[in-house]
């Protein structure tokens, strides 16, 4: 798939057998096209396997399309980031590819600097006040989504429709408006998502650049440690599980979790006694909002959240009960991490040659620490809390369409993209209003079945990691920091798999430390239950809702991600060694194989 030091052109990649017609699943503008070939064939595209590791269900493109607009406009039109525009997106054989767009003319950058300093400076100077406003806006947006009522279409409108003054509209109008408001709400939350996010990264990158300039030998990991020891709400769901574990012990109900971790069985057992009912009351206190926590990235409808499926919480509670009863602590080593970061900060401050330099270092560090929690916090509000509500709200529309024969199952709706769902709803209300017959029940079921079969093939397809000619040197900071795309990682991608030293993998030194132990390779949340105490987690990428597994493992190895990816940040906060962005960890390492993970050097050694 690679020739002459470049990846295949998007126009050369063949369609997998049996997947003909896959382009029909997506909006016309979202696929590579001959009429844009001159632009598209010159770009370097890489698969966004961090956020969208699976083929994109047609409806689920609303999430990546939303961040496509929101990220780009804030860089390009709002804050005027000096060297960078947005990130362009395309779908190929069902998988998302992205490319970072730089400012085309370097001569334009100096003028952009002034605009950025004025606009970003306002946010940095008023960060706490503006962030408090942001939280209110995010919570209000979620409340607006929850408040949307998805009406059924009655055989006859209530008499109230006629006699209530000023009504004059029907359930048909209410249905299409409800759908439009829900879609608009998704666009809105992503506008808010990037109000602060790129500024948070920019502040960290500015501090990073300051450190590299002042201390050329300082490691990326040391810079990251200087802003570690953070207290973010993304850890709160896991803290609630620890609280519920202690409550089960205090109430004498820990035996329920030793007997079973099947959610229905746990709830039934708890309901049989007064103590169990008290525990259920505690569970209800934790659920809203902390169980609106997706087991995946939040970008796909199929990854259900804790509020929908208690399997992961029950599994975690059993593990925490075991640790508590053994006298082990459940606390993250936050105090030790903060002590180390403060020691480092004091040492590097002392190395500054002048008082003015010392002040500048402290100011840069202070800003980075102030803004950095948002880099994680926004994730809970948007990808988890909001998106859990959104996917379930969409299922309410799916129920209406199932009731009227358009689909067999509620989740069939997600095989249509959002514009097709809008068409289906209008087909429905047209027939309802006229007393005629909708085409949808005869049109959509066969299409859905065909798309389901196509998706099974796309899931088994191995997409190329990148497309087009890579840059000689990767310099775009967000690409490096988040996705872990570097000059070296691209070279590894270009090598045929199986070549080189098969006993070692290299990646980012995501979190310091050295650990040895047996590997546990998992590729889905369903396999989390298999992770045993003392194992080394090997996975494509971690998600926030996997937090309960971190107290059980010795180290983490991921296929993708950079220094600011979730896996790297969380491992630093738990004091676990981590090597991030190895490229082929899950394909090279086998469960049970003994590993040595050196999170300080970024090397994984297979000892067996």
Coordinates of C-alpha atoms in Angstrom, one line a residue:
X1 CA 0.0 0.0 0.0
X2 CA 3.0 2.3 0.1
X3 CA 5.4 3.2 -2.7
X4 CA 8.4 5.5 -3.0
X5 CA 8.1 6.9 0.5
X6 CA 4.5 7.9 0.2
X7 CA 1.1 6.4 1.0
X8 CA -1.5 5.6 -1.6
X9 CA -3.5 8.3 -3.3
X10 CA -7.0 8.4 -2.0
X11 CA -8.0 7.9 -5.7
X12 CA -5.9 4.7 -5.9
X13 CA -7.4 2.9 -2.9
X14 CA -9.7 0.2 -4.1
X15 CA -13.2 -0.4 -2.7
X16 CA -13.3 -3.5 -0.6
X17 CA -15.1 -6.4 -2.2
X18 CA -18.8 -6.3 -1.5
X19 CA -18.7 -2.6 -0.4
X20 CA -19.7 -1.0 -3.7
X21 CA -21.9 2.0 -3.3
X22 CA -20.4 2.9 0.1
X23 CA -20.3 6.6 -1.0
X24 CA -24.1 6.7 -0.9
X25 CA -24.0 6.5 2.8
X26 CA -22.5 10.0 3.3
X27 CA -23.3 13.5 2.2
X28 CA -21.9 14.4 -1.2
X29 CA -19.3 16.8 0.2
X30 CA -17.7 14.3 2.6
X31 CA -16.0 12.0 0.1
X32 CA -12.9 12.4 -2.1
X33 CA -14.1 13.5 -5.5
X34 CA -12.5 13.9 -9.0
X35 CA -13.6 17.6 -9.1
X36 CA -11.4 18.3 -6.1
X37 CA -8.6 16.0 -7.0
X38 CA -6.0 18.7 -7.5
X39 CA -6.5 19.8 -3.9
X40 CA -7.1 16.5 -2.3
X41 CA -4.3 14.6 -4.0
X42 CA -1.7 17.1 -2.8
X43 CA -2.6 16.8 0.9
X44 CA -1.2 14.3 3.5
X45 CA -4.3 12.7 5.1
X46 CA -4.2 10.4 8.2
X47 CA -6.9 8.2 9.6
X48 CA -8.4 9.7 12.8
X49 CA -8.4 6.5 14.7
X50 CA -8.2 8.3 18.0
X51 CA -11.8 9.7 17.8
X52 CA -13.3 7.6 15.0
X53 CA -11.6 4.2 15.0
X54 CA -14.5 2.4 13.5
X55 CA -16.3 2.8 10.2
X56 CA -18.7 5.8 10.4
X57 CA -22.4 5.0 10.6
X58 CA -24.1 7.5 8.3
X59 CA -26.0 9.3 11.0
X60 CA -23.0 9.3 13.3
X61 CA -21.1 11.6 10.9
X62 CA -22.9 14.4 12.7
X63 CA -20.3 14.3 15.4
X64 CA -17.2 14.6 13.3
X65 CA -18.9 17.0 10.9
X66 CA -19.7 19.2 13.9
X67 CA -16.1 19.3 15.1
X68 CA -14.9 19.9 11.5
X69 CA -16.8 23.2 11.5
X70 CA -16.3 24.2 15.1
X71 CA -12.5 23.6 15.2
X72 CA -11.9 25.2 11.9
X73 CA -13.9 28.3 12.4
X74 CA -12.3 29.1 15.8
X75 CA -8.8 28.7 14.3
X76 CA -9.6 30.5 11.1
X77 CA -12.4 33.0 11.8
X78 CA -12.6 33.6 15.5
X79 CA -9.2 33.6 17.3
X80 CA -7.1 33.8 14.1
X81 CA -4.5 31.2 15.1
X82 CA -1.3 32.6 13.4
X83 CA 0.1 29.5 11.6
X84 CA -2.9 27.2 11.4
X85 CA -6.3 27.1 9.7
X86 CA -8.7 24.2 10.4
X87 CA -8.6 20.4 9.9
X88 CA -10.3 19.2 6.7
X89 CA -12.1 15.8 6.6
X90 CA -13.0 13.1 4.1
X91 CA -14.4 9.6 4.3
X92 CA -12.8 6.7 2.4
X93 CA -14.3 3.3 2.5
X94 CA -16.2 4.3 5.6
X95 CA -13.2 5.6 7.6
X96 CA -12.5 9.2 8.5
X97 CA -9.3 10.8 7.2
X98 CA -8.1 14.3 8.2
X99 CA -5.5 16.8 7.2
X100 CA -4.2 19.9 8.9
X101 CA -4.5 23.1 6.8
X102 CA -1.7 25.6 7.4
X103 CA -1.8 29.3 6.5
X104 CA -0.8 29.2 2.9
X105 CA 1.2 32.4 2.8
X106 CA 3.8 32.7 5.6
X107 CA 3.7 36.5 5.0
X108 CA 0.2 36.5 6.4
X109 CA 1.3 35.1 9.8
X110 CA 2.6 38.4 11.4
X111 CA -0.7 40.2 10.9
X112 CA -2.5 37.2 12.3
X113 CA -0.4 37.3 15.5
X114 CA -1.8 40.7 16.5
X115 CA -5.4 39.5 16.1
X116 CA -4.7 36.3 18.0
X117 CA -3.0 38.1 20.9
X118 CA -5.9 40.5 21.3
X119 CA -8.6 37.9 21.1
X120 CA -6.9 35.0 22.9
X121 CA -5.5 37.5 25.4
X122 CA -9.0 38.5 26.4
X123 CA -9.9 34.9 27.2
X124 CA -6.6 34.2 29.1
X125 CA -7.1 37.4 31.2
X126 CA -10.7 36.5 32.1
X127 CA -10.4 32.7 32.0
X128 CA -12.1 31.9 35.3
X129 CA -15.1 34.2 34.7
X130 CA -15.5 33.1 31.1
X131 CA -15.1 29.4 32.0
X132 CA -17.8 29.7 34.6
X133 CA -20.1 31.1 32.0
X134 CA -19.1 28.3 29.7
X135 CA -20.2 25.7 32.2
X136 CA -23.6 27.4 32.5
X137 CA -23.9 27.5 28.7
X138 CA -23.0 23.8 28.4
X139 CA -25.4 22.7 31.1
X140 CA -28.2 24.9 29.6
X141 CA -27.6 23.3 26.2
X142 CA -27.9 19.8 27.6
X143 CA -31.1 20.9 29.5
X144 CA -32.5 22.2 26.2
X145 CA -31.8 18.9 24.5
X146 CA -33.5 16.9 27.4
X147 CA -36.5 19.2 27.2
X148 CA -37.2 18.4 23.5
X149 CA -40.4 16.4 23.3
X150 CA -40.7 13.9 20.5
X151 CA -44.4 13.5 19.8
X152 CA -46.2 10.6 18.4
X153 CA -48.6 11.1 15.5
X154 CA -52.1 10.4 16.8
X155 CA -55.0 9.1 14.9
X156 CA -56.8 12.3 15.7
X157 CA -55.5 15.5 17.3
X158 CA -56.8 16.3 20.7
X159 CA -59.8 18.7 20.8
X160 CA -57.4 21.1 22.7
X161 CA -55.6 21.6 19.3
X162 CA -58.8 23.2 18.1
X163 CA -60.1 25.1 21.1
X164 CA -56.8 26.3 22.6
X165 CA -56.3 29.9 21.5
X166 CA -53.4 30.5 19.2
X167 CA -52.4 26.9 18.7
X168 CA -53.1 26.4 15.0
X169 CA -50.4 23.8 14.5
X170 CA -50.3 20.0 14.8
X171 CA -48.1 17.1 15.9
X172 CA -46.7 16.9 12.4
X173 CA -45.1 20.3 12.9
X174 CA -44.0 19.4 16.4
X175 CA -42.3 16.3 15.1
X176 CA -40.2 18.0 12.4
X177 CA -39.4 20.9 14.7
X178 CA -38.3 18.6 17.5
X179 CA -35.9 16.8 15.1
X180 CA -34.5 20.1 13.7
X181 CA -34.0 21.4 17.3
X182 CA -32.2 18.3 18.3
X183 CA -29.8 18.5 15.3
X184 CA -29.2 22.2 15.9
X185 CA -28.4 21.4 19.5
X186 CA -25.6 19.0 18.4
X187 CA -24.2 21.8 16.3
X188 CA -24.5 24.2 19.3
X189 CA -22.6 22.0 21.8
X190 CA -19.7 21.7 19.4
X191 CA -19.6 25.4 18.9
X192 CA -19.1 25.6 22.7
X193 CA -16.7 22.7 22.7
X194 CA -14.1 24.7 20.8
X195 CA -14.8 28.1 22.4
X196 CA -12.0 27.2 24.9
X197 CA -10.3 24.0 23.7
X198 CA -7.8 25.3 21.2
X199 CA -6.9 28.1 23.6
X200 CA -6.1 25.6 26.3
X201 CA -3.8 23.7 23.9
X202 CA -2.3 27.0 22.7
X203 CA -1.4 28.1 26.3
X204 CA 0.2 24.7 26.8
X205 CA 2.1 24.9 23.5
X206 CA 3.3 28.4 24.4
X207 CA 4.6 27.2 27.7
X208 CA 6.1 24.1 26.0
X209 CA 7.9 26.4 23.5
X210 CA 9.1 28.7 26.3
X211 CA 10.6 25.7 28.1
X212 CA 12.3 24.3 25.0
X213 CA 13.8 27.6 24.2
X214 CA 15.0 28.2 27.8
X215 CA 16.1 24.6 28.4
X216 CA 16.9 22.9 25.1
X217 CA 17.5 19.5 26.8
X218 CA 14.2 19.4 28.7
X219 CA 12.1 16.4 27.7
X220 CA 8.5 16.6 26.5
X221 CA 7.6 14.4 29.5
X222 CA 9.1 16.8 32.0
X223 CA 7.2 19.7 30.5
X224 CA 4.0 17.7 30.9
X225 CA 4.8 16.8 34.5
X226 CA 5.0 20.5 35.3
X227 CA 1.3 20.9 34.7
X228 CA 0.2 17.5 36.1
X229 CA -1.6 16.9 39.4
X230 CA -4.8 18.3 38.0
X231 CA -8.2 18.0 39.5
X232 CA -10.7 17.5 36.7
X233 CA -14.4 16.4 36.7
X234 CA -13.5 13.7 34.2
X235 CA -12.3 11.7 37.3
X236 CA -15.6 12.3 39.1
X237 CA -17.5 9.3 37.7
X238 CA -14.8 7.0 38.9
X239 CA -14.8 8.7 42.3
X240 CA -18.6 8.0 42.5
X241 CA -17.9 4.3 41.9
X242 CA -15.4 4.3 44.8
X243 CA -18.0 6.0 47.0
X244 CA -20.6 3.4 46.0
X245 CA -18.1 0.6 46.8
X246 CA -17.5 1.9 50.3
X247 CA -21.3 2.3 50.7
X248 CA -21.8 -1.3 49.8
X249 CA -19.3 -2.4 52.4
X250 CA -20.7 -0.1 55.1
X251 CA -24.3 -1.3 54.5
X252 CA -23.2 -4.9 54.5
X253 CA -24.1 -5.4 50.8
X254 CA -20.7 -6.1 49.4
X255 CA -21.6 -9.8 49.0
X256 CA -24.0 -8.9 46.3
X257 CA -21.1 -7.9 44.0
X258 CA -19.2 -11.0 45.0
X259 CA -22.1 -13.1 43.9
X260 CA -22.8 -11.4 40.6
X261 CA -22.0 -8.3 38.5
X262 CA -24.9 -8.7 36.1
X263 CA -26.7 -5.3 36.5
X264 CA -30.3 -6.8 36.6
X265 CA -29.3 -9.3 39.2
X266 CA -27.5 -6.7 41.3
X267 CA -30.5 -4.4 41.3
X268 CA -32.9 -7.2 42.1
X269 CA -30.8 -8.4 45.0
X270 CA -30.4 -4.9 46.4
X271 CA -34.1 -4.4 46.2
X272 CA -34.8 -7.3 48.6
X273 CA -33.6 -5.6 51.8
X274 CA -33.7 -2.2 53.5
X275 CA -29.9 -1.9 53.4
X276 CA -29.9 -2.7 49.7
X277 CA -32.6 -0.1 49.1
X278 CA -30.4 2.5 50.8
X279 CA -27.6 1.5 48.5
X280 CA -29.9 2.0 45.5
X281 CA -30.7 5.4 46.8
X282 CA -27.0 6.2 46.8
X283 CA -26.8 4.9 43.2
X284 CA -29.5 7.3 42.1
X285 CA -27.5 10.2 43.6
X286 CA -24.5 9.2 41.5
X287 CA -26.3 8.6 38.2
X288 CA -27.2 12.2 37.2
X289 CA -25.0 13.4 35.7
X290 CA -22.0 11.2 36.5
X291 CA -23.3 8.1 34.8
X292 CA -23.8 9.9 31.5
X293 CA -20.4 8.4 30.7
X294 CA -19.9 6.7 27.3
X295 CA -18.0 3.4 27.2
X296 CA -16.4 4.6 23.9
X297 CA -15.3 7.9 22.6
X298 CA -18.9 9.3 22.6
X299 CA -18.8 9.8 18.8
X300 CA -20.8 6.7 18.0
X301 CA -24.3 5.8 18.9
X302 CA -23.5 2.1 19.5
X303 CA -21.2 2.8 22.6
X304 CA -23.8 2.9 25.4
X305 CA -23.1 4.9 28.5
X306 CA -23.2 3.8 32.2
X307 CA -26.7 5.3 32.5
X308 CA -27.9 2.8 29.9
X309 CA -25.8 -0.2 30.9
X310 CA -24.4 -0.7 34.4
X311 CA -22.1 -3.5 33.4
X312 CA -18.9 -1.4 33.6
X313 CA -19.9 0.2 37.0
X314 CA -20.8 -3.1 38.5
X315 CA -17.5 -4.7 37.4
X316 CA -15.5 -1.7 38.8
X317 CA -17.4 -1.8 42.1
X318 CA -16.5 -5.4 42.6
X319 CA -12.8 -4.6 42.0
X320 CA -12.9 -1.7 44.4
X321 CA -14.6 -3.7 47.1
X322 CA -11.8 -6.3 46.8
X323 CA -9.1 -3.6 47.2
X324 CA -10.9 -1.9 50.1
X325 CA -11.2 -5.2 52.0
X326 CA -7.5 -5.9 51.4
X327 CA -6.7 -2.5 53.0
X328 CA -5.5 -1.0 49.8
X329 CA -6.0 2.6 49.0
X330 CA -8.3 3.8 46.2
X331 CA -6.8 7.3 46.1
X332 CA -4.9 8.5 43.1
X333 CA -1.3 9.6 44.1
X334 CA -2.2 13.3 43.5
X335 CA -0.3 14.6 46.4
X336 CA 2.9 12.9 45.3
X337 CA 2.5 14.0 41.7
X338 CA 1.9 17.7 42.8
X339 CA 5.0 17.5 45.1
X340 CA 7.1 16.3 42.2
X341 CA 5.8 19.0 39.8
X342 CA 6.4 21.7 42.4
X343 CA 9.9 20.4 42.9
X344 CA 10.6 20.5 39.2
X345 CA 9.0 24.0 38.9
X346 CA 11.3 25.3 41.7
X347 CA 14.4 23.8 40.1
X348 CA 13.7 25.2 36.7
X349 CA 12.8 28.6 38.1
X350 CA 16.1 28.7 39.9
X351 CA 17.9 28.0 36.6
X352 CA 16.5 31.1 35.0
X353 CA 19.3 33.7 34.7
X354 CA 17.3 36.9 35.6
X355 CA 14.4 37.8 37.8
X356 CA 12.5 38.9 34.7
X357 CA 13.1 35.4 33.2
X358 CA 11.9 33.8 36.4
X359 CA 8.7 35.9 36.4
X360 CA 8.1 35.0 32.8
X361 CA 8.5 31.3 33.5
X362 CA 6.1 31.4 36.5
X363 CA 3.5 33.4 34.5
X364 CA 3.6 30.9 31.6
X365 CA 3.4 28.0 34.0
X366 CA 0.6 29.6 35.9
X367 CA -1.5 30.1 32.8
X368 CA -0.8 26.6 31.5
X369 CA -2.0 25.1 34.9
X370 CA -5.1 27.4 34.9
X371 CA -6.3 26.5 31.5
X372 CA -5.2 22.9 31.3
X373 CA -8.1 21.3 33.3
X374 CA -10.5 22.5 30.5
X375 CA -8.6 20.2 28.1
X376 CA -10.1 17.2 30.0
X377 CA -13.3 18.8 31.5
X378 CA -15.0 19.7 28.3
X379 CA -14.9 16.0 27.3
X380 CA -17.4 15.1 30.1
X381 CA -19.8 17.9 29.2
X382 CA -19.8 17.3 25.4
X383 CA -18.7 13.8 24.3
X384 CA -20.2 12.1 27.4
X385 CA -23.1 13.9 29.1
X386 CA -24.5 15.7 26.0
X387 CA -23.9 12.9 23.5
X388 CA -25.5 10.3 25.7
X389 CA -28.6 12.4 25.9
X390 CA -28.4 13.1 22.2
X391 CA -28.1 9.4 21.0
X392 CA -31.1 8.5 23.3
X393 CA -33.1 11.4 22.0
X394 CA -32.5 10.2 18.4
X395 CA -33.8 6.8 19.5
X396 CA -37.1 8.4 20.3
X397 CA -37.4 9.5 16.7
X398 CA -36.4 5.9 15.7
X399 CA -39.2 4.5 17.8
X400 CA -41.7 6.7 15.9
X401 CA -40.4 5.5 12.6
X402 CA -40.4 1.8 13.8
X403 CA -44.0 2.2 14.9
X404 CA -44.9 3.4 11.5
X405 CA -43.1 0.6 9.7
X406 CA -40.1 2.5 8.3
X407 CA -37.6 0.3 10.2
X408 CA -37.6 -3.0 12.0
X409 CA -35.4 -1.9 14.9
X410 CA -34.9 1.5 16.6
X411 CA -31.2 1.6 15.9
X412 CA -31.8 1.0 12.1
X413 CA -32.2 4.8 12.0
X414 CA -28.5 5.2 12.4
X415 CA -27.9 3.6 9.0
X416 CA -29.4 6.8 7.4
X417 CA -27.6 10.1 7.5
X418 CA -29.3 12.9 9.2
X419 CA -30.6 14.5 6.0
X420 CA -32.2 11.1 5.0
X421 CA -33.9 10.9 8.4
X422 CA -35.3 14.3 7.8
X423 CA -36.7 13.1 4.5
X424 CA -38.1 10.0 6.2
X425 CA -39.9 12.1 8.8
X426 CA -41.4 14.3 6.1
X427 CA -42.5 11.3 4.2
X428 CA -44.2 10.1 7.4
X429 CA -46.0 13.4 8.2
X430 CA -47.1 13.8 4.5
X431 CA -48.9 10.5 4.6
X432 CA -50.2 11.1 8.1
X433 CA -51.5 14.5 7.2
X434 CA -53.2 13.5 3.9
X435 CA -54.4 10.1 5.0
X436 CA -52.3 8.6 2.2
X437 CA -49.6 6.0 2.2
X438 CA -45.9 6.7 3.0
X439 CA -43.3 5.2 0.8
X440 CA -40.8 4.7 3.6
X441 CA -42.0 1.3 4.8
X442 CA -41.4 -0.1 1.4
X443 CA -38.3 2.0 0.6
X444 CA -36.0 2.0 3.7
X445 CA -36.0 -1.6 5.2
X446 CA -34.3 -3.1 2.1
X447 CA -31.7 -0.2 2.1
X448 CA -31.0 -0.6 5.8
X449 CA -30.4 -4.4 5.4
X450 CA -28.1 -3.8 2.5
X451 CA -26.2 -1.2 4.5
X452 CA -25.9 -3.5 7.5
X453 CA -24.3 -6.1 5.3
X454 CA -21.9 -3.5 3.9
X455 CA -20.9 -2.4 7.4
X456 CA -20.0 -5.9 8.4
X457 CA -17.5 -5.9 5.5
X458 CA -16.2 -2.4 6.3
X459 CA -15.5 -3.5 9.9
X460 CA -13.2 -6.2 8.7
X461 CA -11.4 -3.9 6.3
X462 CA -8.0 -2.6 7.3
X463 CA -7.8 1.0 6.2
X464 CA -4.3 2.4 5.3
X465 CA -3.1 4.6 8.2
X466 CA -2.5 7.6 5.9
X467 CA -2.9 8.8 2.3
X468 CA -0.8 10.9 0.0
X469 CA 2.7 12.2 0.4
X470 CA 3.8 12.9 3.9
X471 CA 5.8 16.0 4.8
X472 CA 9.5 15.7 5.2
X473 CA 9.2 16.9 8.8
X474 CA 6.0 17.0 10.8
X475 CA 5.9 20.3 12.6
X476 CA 2.2 21.0 13.1
X477 CA 1.9 21.0 17.0
X478 CA -1.7 19.8 17.4
X479 CA -1.0 16.8 15.1
X480 CA 2.0 15.8 17.2
X481 CA 0.5 16.6 20.6
X482 CA -2.9 14.9 20.2
X483 CA -2.7 12.3 17.5
X484 CA 1.0 11.4 18.0
X485 CA 1.7 11.8 14.3
X486 CA 5.5 12.5 14.0
X487 CA 8.2 12.1 11.4
X488 CA 9.3 8.9 13.1
X489 CA 5.8 7.4 13.4
X490 CA 5.2 8.0 9.7
X491 CA 8.4 6.2 8.9
X492 CA 7.2 3.3 10.9
X493 CA 3.9 3.3 9.0
X494 CA 5.8 3.2 5.7
X495 CA 7.6 0.0 6.7
X496 CA 6.0 -3.3 6.0
X497 CA 4.7 -4.8 9.2
X498 CA 6.8 -7.6 10.5
X499 CA 10.1 -6.0 9.6
X500 CA 12.6 -4.6 12.0
X501 CA 13.2 -5.7 15.6
X502 CA 10.0 -7.6 16.5
X503 CA 11.0 -7.6 20.2
X504 CA 10.6 -3.9 20.7
X505 CA 8.0 -1.2 19.9
X506 CA 8.6 2.5 20.3
X507 CA 6.2 5.3 20.9
X508 CA 5.8 8.5 23.0
X509 CA 7.1 8.4 26.5
X510 CA 3.6 9.3 27.8
X511 CA 4.1 8.7 31.5
X512 CA 7.4 7.9 33.3
X513 CA 8.3 4.8 35.1
X514 CA 9.2 1.1 34.5
X515 CA 6.9 -1.9 34.8
X516 CA 6.9 -5.5 33.9
X517 CA 4.0 -7.9 33.7
X518 CA 1.8 -9.9 31.4
X519 CA 0.0 -8.2 28.6
X520 CA -3.8 -7.9 28.3
X521 CA -4.8 -6.9 24.8
X522 CA -8.3 -5.5 24.5
X523 CA -9.9 -3.8 21.5
X524 CA -13.4 -3.2 23.0
X525 CA -15.1 -2.2 26.2
X526 CA -16.7 -5.6 26.4
X527 CA -13.2 -7.1 27.2
X528 CA -12.5 -4.8 30.2
X529 CA -13.9 -7.5 32.4
X530 CA -11.0 -9.7 31.4
X531 CA -8.3 -7.3 32.8
X532 CA -6.6 -8.9 35.8
X533 CA -4.7 -7.3 38.7
X534 CA -1.1 -6.6 37.7
X535 CA -1.5 -6.9 34.0
X536 CA -0.3 -4.4 31.3
X537 CA -3.1 -2.9 29.3
X538 CA -2.5 -2.9 25.5
X539 CA -5.3 -1.2 23.5
X540 CA -5.9 1.0 20.5
X541 CA -6.7 3.9 22.8
X542 CA -8.3 4.4 26.2
X543 CA -11.5 6.3 26.9
X544 CA -12.4 8.2 30.1
X545 CA -14.9 5.7 31.2
X546 CA -12.2 3.1 31.4
X547 CA -10.8 4.9 34.5
X548 CA -11.8 2.0 36.9
X549 CA -9.3 -0.3 35.2
X550 CA -6.3 1.9 35.9
X551 CA -6.0 1.0 39.6
X552 CA -5.8 -2.7 38.5
X553 CA -3.0 -2.4 35.9
X554 CA 0.8 -1.8 36.0
X555 CA 1.1 0.1 32.8
X556 CA -0.5 1.1 29.5
X557 CA 0.5 0.7 25.9
X558 CA -1.6 2.2 23.1
X559 CA -1.6 2.2 19.3
X560 CA -2.3 5.9 18.9
X561 CA -2.1 9.2 20.7
X562 CA 0.4 11.8 21.7
X563 CA 1.6 13.5 24.9
X564 CA -1.8 15.2 25.4
X565 CA -4.0 12.3 24.5
X566 CA -6.3 11.0 27.2
X567 CA -4.3 7.8 27.9
X568 CA -1.1 9.8 28.5
X569 CA -2.8 12.4 30.8
X570 CA -4.6 9.8 32.9
X571 CA -1.6 7.5 33.3
X572 CA 0.4 10.5 34.5
X573 CA -2.4 11.3 37.1
X574 CA -2.4 7.7 38.2
X575 CA 1.4 7.4 38.3
X576 CA 1.4 4.6 35.8
X577 CA 4.1 4.1 33.1
X578 CA 2.7 4.5 29.6
X579 CA 4.0 4.3 26.1
X580 CA 1.6 5.9 23.7
X581 CA 1.3 5.8 19.9
X582 CA 3.2 2.6 19.2
X583 CA 1.3 2.2 15.9
X584 CA 1.0 -1.6 16.0
X585 CA 0.9 -2.6 19.7
X586 CA -2.4 -4.5 19.5
X587 CA -1.4 -6.3 16.3
X588 CA 2.1 -7.2 17.6
X589 CA 1.6 -8.1 21.3
X590 CA -0.4 -11.1 22.4
X591 CA -2.4 -11.5 25.7
X592 CA -0.2 -13.2 28.3
X593 CA 3.1 -12.2 26.7
X594 CA 5.4 -10.6 29.3
X595 CA 6.3 -7.0 28.6
X596 CA 8.7 -4.4 30.0
X597 CA 7.2 -0.9 29.6
X598 CA 9.6 1.9 29.9
X599 CA 7.4 5.0 30.1
X600 CA 10.5 7.2 30.5
X601 CA 12.1 6.3 27.2
X602 CA 9.0 5.3 25.3
X603 CA 10.1 1.7 24.6
X604 CA 8.1 -1.5 25.0
X605 CA 10.1 -4.7 25.1
X606 CA 8.5 -8.2 24.6
X607 CA 10.3 -10.4 27.1
X608 CA 8.9 -13.7 25.9

